[in-house]
CSV table of C-alpha atoms and ligand atoms in Angstrom, one decimal:
chain,number,residue,atom,x,y,z
A,1,MET,CA,-53.3,-82.8,-179.5
A,2,THR,CA,-52.3,-84.3,-176.2
A,3,HIS,CA,-52.3,-88.1,-176.0
A,4,LYS,CA,-55.5,-89.7,-175.0
A,5,VAL,CA,-55.1,-92.9,-173.1
A,6,ARG,CA,-56.3,-95.8,-175.3
A,7,THR,CA,-59.0,-97.6,-173.3
A,8,ALA,CA,-60.8,-100.9,-174.0
A,9,VAL,CA,-64.2,-101.6,-172.4
A,10,LEU,CA,-65.0,-105.2,-171.7
A,11,ILE,CA,-68.8,-106.0,-171.7
A,12,SER,CA,-71.2,-108.9,-171.7
A,13,GLY,CA,-74.6,-107.2,-171.9
A,14,ARG,CA,-76.6,-104.0,-171.9
A,15,GLY,CA,-73.7,-101.6,-172.2
A,16,SER,CA,-75.2,-98.6,-170.3
A,17,ASN,CA,-71.9,-98.0,-168.5
A,18,LEU,CA,-70.1,-98.3,-171.9
A,19,ALA,CA,-72.5,-95.6,-173.2
A,20,ALA,CA,-71.7,-93.3,-170.2
A,21,LEU,CA,-67.9,-93.8,-170.8
A,22,ILE,CA,-68.2,-93.1,-174.5
A,23,GLU,CA,-70.2,-90.0,-173.8
A,24,ALA,CA,-67.6,-88.7,-171.3
A,25,CYS,CA,-64.8,-89.3,-173.8
A,26,ARG,CA,-66.5,-87.0,-176.3
A,27,ASP,CA,-65.3,-84.1,-174.2
A,28,ARG,CA,-62.1,-82.8,-175.9
A,29,ALA,CA,-60.4,-82.3,-172.5
A,30,PHE,CA,-61.1,-85.9,-171.3
A,31,PRO,CA,-57.8,-87.8,-170.9
A,32,ALA,CA,-59.0,-91.1,-172.3
A,33,GLU,CA,-60.7,-92.5,-175.5
A,34,ILE,CA,-62.6,-95.7,-175.9
A,35,SER,CA,-60.6,-97.4,-178.6
A,36,LEU,CA,-62.0,-100.9,-178.5
A,37,VAL,CA,-65.0,-102.8,-177.1
A,38,ILE,CA,-64.5,-106.5,-176.4
A,39,CYS,CA,-67.6,-108.6,-175.8
A,40,ASN,CA,-67.9,-112.3,-175.1
A,41,VAL,CA,-71.6,-112.5,-176.0
A,42,GLU,CA,-72.6,-112.2,-179.6
A,43,THR,CA,-76.1,-110.9,-178.9
A,44,ALA,CA,-75.2,-108.3,-176.3
A,45,GLN,CA,-77.0,-105.0,-176.6
A,46,GLY,CA,-73.8,-103.1,-175.8
A,47,LEU,CA,-72.4,-104.1,-179.2
A,48,SER,CA,-74.9,-101.7,-180.8
A,49,VAL,CA,-74.0,-99.0,-178.4
A,50,ALA,CA,-70.3,-99.3,-179.6
A,51,ALA,CA,-71.3,-99.5,-183.3
A,52,ALA,CA,-73.5,-96.5,-183.0
A,53,ALA,CA,-70.6,-94.5,-181.6
A,54,GLY,CA,-68.2,-95.9,-184.2
A,55,VAL,CA,-66.1,-97.7,-181.7
A,56,PRO,CA,-64.4,-100.9,-183.1
A,57,THR,CA,-65.7,-104.1,-181.5
A,58,ARG,CA,-64.3,-107.6,-181.1
A,59,ILE,CA,-66.5,-110.5,-180.2
A,60,ILE,CA,-64.5,-113.1,-178.3
A,61,SER,CA,-66.7,-115.9,-177.0
A,62,HIS,CA,-65.4,-117.8,-174.0
A,63,LYS,CA,-67.2,-120.8,-175.4
A,64,VAL,CA,-64.6,-121.6,-178.0
A,65,PHE,CA,-61.8,-121.9,-175.5
A,66,GLU,CA,-61.1,-124.8,-173.3
A,67,THR,CA,-59.5,-122.9,-170.5
A,68,ARG,CA,-59.8,-119.5,-168.9
A,69,GLU,CA,-56.2,-118.9,-169.7
A,70,GLU,CA,-56.7,-119.4,-173.4
A,71,PHE,CA,-59.7,-117.1,-173.4
A,72,ASP,CA,-57.7,-114.4,-171.6
A,73,ALA,CA,-54.8,-114.9,-174.0
A,74,ALA,CA,-57.2,-114.1,-176.9
A,75,ILE,CA,-58.4,-111.0,-175.1
A,76,ASP,CA,-54.9,-110.0,-174.4
A,77,SER,CA,-53.8,-110.2,-178.0
A,78,ALA,CA,-56.7,-108.2,-179.1
A,79,LEU,CA,-55.8,-105.5,-176.5
A,80,THR,CA,-52.1,-105.6,-177.6
A,81,ALA,CA,-53.0,-105.3,-181.3
A,82,ALA,CA,-55.1,-102.2,-180.5
A,83,LYS,CA,-52.3,-100.7,-178.4
A,84,ILE,CA,-54.7,-100.6,-175.4
A,85,GLU,CA,-53.3,-99.0,-172.2
A,86,LEU,CA,-56.3,-99.2,-169.8
A,87,ILE,CA,-59.2,-101.6,-169.4
A,88,CYS,CA,-62.6,-100.8,-168.0
A,89,GLU,CA,-64.8,-103.8,-167.3
A,90,ALA,CA,-68.4,-102.8,-167.5
A,91,GLY,CA,-70.8,-105.7,-166.8
A,92,PHE,CA,-68.2,-108.2,-168.1
A,93,MET,CA,-69.4,-111.5,-166.7
A,94,ARG,CA,-66.2,-113.6,-166.8
A,95,ILE,CA,-63.6,-114.1,-164.1
A,96,HIS,CA,-60.0,-113.6,-165.3
A,97,SER,CA,-57.1,-115.9,-164.9
A,98,ASP,CA,-54.6,-114.8,-162.3
A,99,ASP,CA,-51.9,-114.1,-164.9
A,100,PHE,CA,-54.2,-111.8,-166.9
A,101,ALA,CA,-55.3,-109.9,-163.8
A,102,ARG,CA,-51.7,-109.6,-162.6
A,103,LYS,CA,-50.5,-108.4,-166.1
A,104,TRP,CA,-53.1,-105.6,-166.1
A,105,GLN,CA,-52.8,-104.8,-162.4
A,106,GLY,CA,-53.2,-101.0,-161.9
A,107,ARG,CA,-54.5,-100.6,-165.5
A,108,MET,CA,-57.8,-102.5,-165.2
A,109,LEU,CA,-60.9,-101.1,-163.6
A,110,ASN,CA,-64.2,-102.6,-162.8
A,111,ILE,CA,-67.6,-101.2,-161.6
A,112,HIS,CA,-69.7,-103.2,-159.1
A,113,PRO,CA,-73.2,-102.2,-158.0
A,114,SER,CA,-72.7,-102.3,-154.3
A,115,LEU,CA,-70.6,-100.6,-151.7
A,116,LEU,CA,-67.8,-103.1,-151.6
A,117,PRO,CA,-66.7,-105.1,-149.6
A,118,ALA,CA,-70.4,-105.7,-149.1
A,119,PHE,CA,-72.3,-107.9,-151.5
A,120,LYS,CA,-69.8,-109.4,-153.9
A,121,GLY,CA,-70.6,-111.7,-156.8
A,122,ILE,CA,-74.0,-111.9,-158.5
A,123,ARG,CA,-77.6,-110.9,-157.7
A,124,VAL,CA,-76.1,-108.0,-155.9
A,125,HIS,CA,-79.2,-105.9,-155.5
A,126,ARG,CA,-81.1,-109.0,-154.1
A,127,GLN,CA,-78.3,-109.5,-151.6
A,128,ALA,CA,-78.6,-105.8,-150.5
A,129,LEU,CA,-82.4,-106.0,-150.1
A,130,ASP,CA,-82.2,-109.3,-148.2
A,131,ALA,CA,-79.7,-107.9,-145.8
A,132,GLY,CA,-82.0,-105.0,-145.1
A,133,VAL,CA,-79.3,-102.3,-145.6
A,134,ARG,CA,-80.5,-98.7,-145.7
A,135,VAL,CA,-77.7,-97.5,-147.9
A,136,SER,CA,-76.2,-99.1,-150.9
A,137,GLY,CA,-74.4,-97.8,-154.0
A,138,CYS,CA,-71.6,-98.6,-156.4
A,139,THR,CA,-67.8,-99.0,-156.4
A,140,VAL,CA,-65.1,-98.6,-159.0
A,141,HIS,CA,-62.0,-100.6,-158.1
A,142,PHE,CA,-58.8,-101.9,-159.6
A,143,VAL,CA,-59.2,-105.5,-160.6
A,144,VAL,CA,-57.1,-108.1,-158.8
A,145,PRO,CA,-57.2,-111.9,-159.1
A,146,GLU,CA,-59.8,-112.3,-156.3
A,147,LEU,CA,-63.4,-111.4,-157.4
A,148,ASP,CA,-64.7,-107.9,-156.5
A,149,SER,CA,-61.9,-107.4,-154.0
A,150,GLY,CA,-59.5,-104.9,-155.6
A,151,PRO,CA,-58.4,-101.6,-154.1
A,152,ILE,CA,-61.2,-99.1,-154.2
A,153,ILE,CA,-60.9,-96.0,-156.4
A,154,ALA,CA,-64.3,-94.4,-155.8
A,155,GLN,CA,-67.8,-95.1,-154.4
A,156,ALA,CA,-71.2,-93.4,-154.5
A,157,ALA,CA,-74.0,-94.1,-152.1
A,158,VAL,CA,-77.8,-94.2,-152.5
A,159,PRO,CA,-80.6,-94.7,-150.0
A,160,VAL,CA,-82.4,-98.0,-149.9
A,161,TYR,CA,-86.2,-97.6,-149.2
A,162,PRO,CA,-88.4,-100.1,-147.5
A,163,ASP,CA,-90.6,-100.6,-150.6
A,164,ASP,CA,-87.6,-101.0,-153.0
A,165,SER,CA,-87.6,-103.8,-155.5
A,166,VAL,CA,-84.5,-105.1,-157.2
A,167,GLU,CA,-85.5,-103.0,-160.2
A,168,THR,CA,-86.0,-99.7,-158.4
A,169,LEU,CA,-82.8,-100.1,-156.4
A,170,GLN,CA,-80.9,-101.1,-159.5
A,171,GLU,CA,-82.1,-98.1,-161.4
A,172,ARG,CA,-81.1,-95.7,-158.6
A,173,ILE,CA,-77.7,-97.3,-158.4
A,174,LEU,CA,-77.2,-97.3,-162.1
A,175,ALA,CA,-77.7,-93.6,-162.4
A,176,GLU,CA,-74.8,-93.2,-160.0
A,177,GLU,CA,-72.7,-95.7,-161.8
A,178,HIS,CA,-73.0,-93.6,-165.0
A,179,LYS,CA,-71.4,-90.6,-163.2
A,180,LEU,CA,-68.9,-92.5,-161.0
A,181,TYR,CA,-67.3,-94.6,-163.7
A,182,PRO,CA,-66.3,-91.7,-166.1
A,183,ALA,CA,-65.0,-89.7,-163.1
A,184,ALA,CA,-62.9,-92.7,-161.9
A,185,LEU,CA,-61.6,-93.3,-165.4
A,186,LYS,CA,-60.6,-89.7,-165.8
A,187,LYS,CA,-58.5,-89.8,-162.6
A,188,VAL,CA,-56.7,-93.0,-163.6
A,189,ALA,CA,-56.2,-91.9,-167.2
A,190,GLU,CA,-54.7,-88.5,-166.1
A,191,GLY,CA,-52.5,-90.2,-163.6
A,192,SER,CA,-53.9,-88.5,-160.5
A,193,VAL,CA,-54.9,-91.9,-159.1
A,194,VAL,CA,-52.5,-94.8,-159.1
A,195,LEU,CA,-52.2,-98.3,-157.6
A,196,ARG,CA,-49.1,-98.4,-155.4
A,197,ASP,CA,-48.1,-101.3,-153.2
A,198,GLY,CA,-51.6,-102.7,-153.4
A,199,LYS,CA,-53.2,-99.4,-152.3
A,200,VAL,CA,-55.0,-96.6,-154.2
A,201,VAL,CA,-53.1,-93.4,-154.0
A,202,TYR,CA,-54.5,-90.0,-154.9
A,203,LEU,CA,-51.7,-87.8,-156.1
B,1,GRF,C1,-73.8,-102.7,-163.8
B,1,GRF,O1,-74.7,-102.7,-162.8
B,1,GRF,C2,-72.4,-102.9,-163.3
B,1,GRF,O2,-72.2,-102.3,-162.1
B,1,GRF,C3,-72.3,-104.4,-163.2
B,1,GRF,O3,-73.0,-104.9,-164.3
B,1,GRF,C4,-74.0,-104.0,-164.7
B,1,GRF,C5,-73.7,-103.7,-166.1
B,1,GRF,O4,-74.7,-102.8,-166.7
B,1,GRF,N1,-70.9,-104.9,-163.1
B,1,GRF,P1,-74.4,-102.2,-168.1
B,1,GRF,O5,-74.1,-103.3,-169.1
B,1,GRF,O6,-73.3,-101.2,-168.0
B,1,GRF,O7,-75.7,-101.5,-168.5
């Protein structure tokens, strides 16, 4: 069997993107496998998603570390111990230290529920509704030290309707996230998308 890229998913919550990634990896031809889930919140729903699929989990709470650097060092040793090659952040609510982000540059992806560079940070759907945009969506990007600012791998757009609430918009975008993230992971894992000199290159 050809080598499947050992991928870790970092989560803090619900884990619906984790579920979509696990599902995509079930395909024998998919170039990656989800080898580890790291979660910083003991009660996160996503942990049961991982357990149900038989994916090993590690709970690493940021609360037991004094600094971001120490927290990231614990994550990094768990990744190294599991021989992880790629990281997918999926609703992971911690900001990384610069060193960690630099170490994993080009090998760490994140999904964000807006068309970046619009609406970074939190309460993203509220930001989109308040701005009155007619189109929003989601973005998969490589992670760099600056929050939600890494080179963009893929985006999907959805309409925003005048009577949308945060919930209806979130649901419409989430359905796209679940398709976009596996597609982006596939490209990075098979090596047809790379980060080169700070830019995403499709080979
Ligand atoms: C998603 O909307 C993702 O874009 C954002 O956090 C949310 C995580 O949802 N970064 P889930 O835990 O994957 O269900």
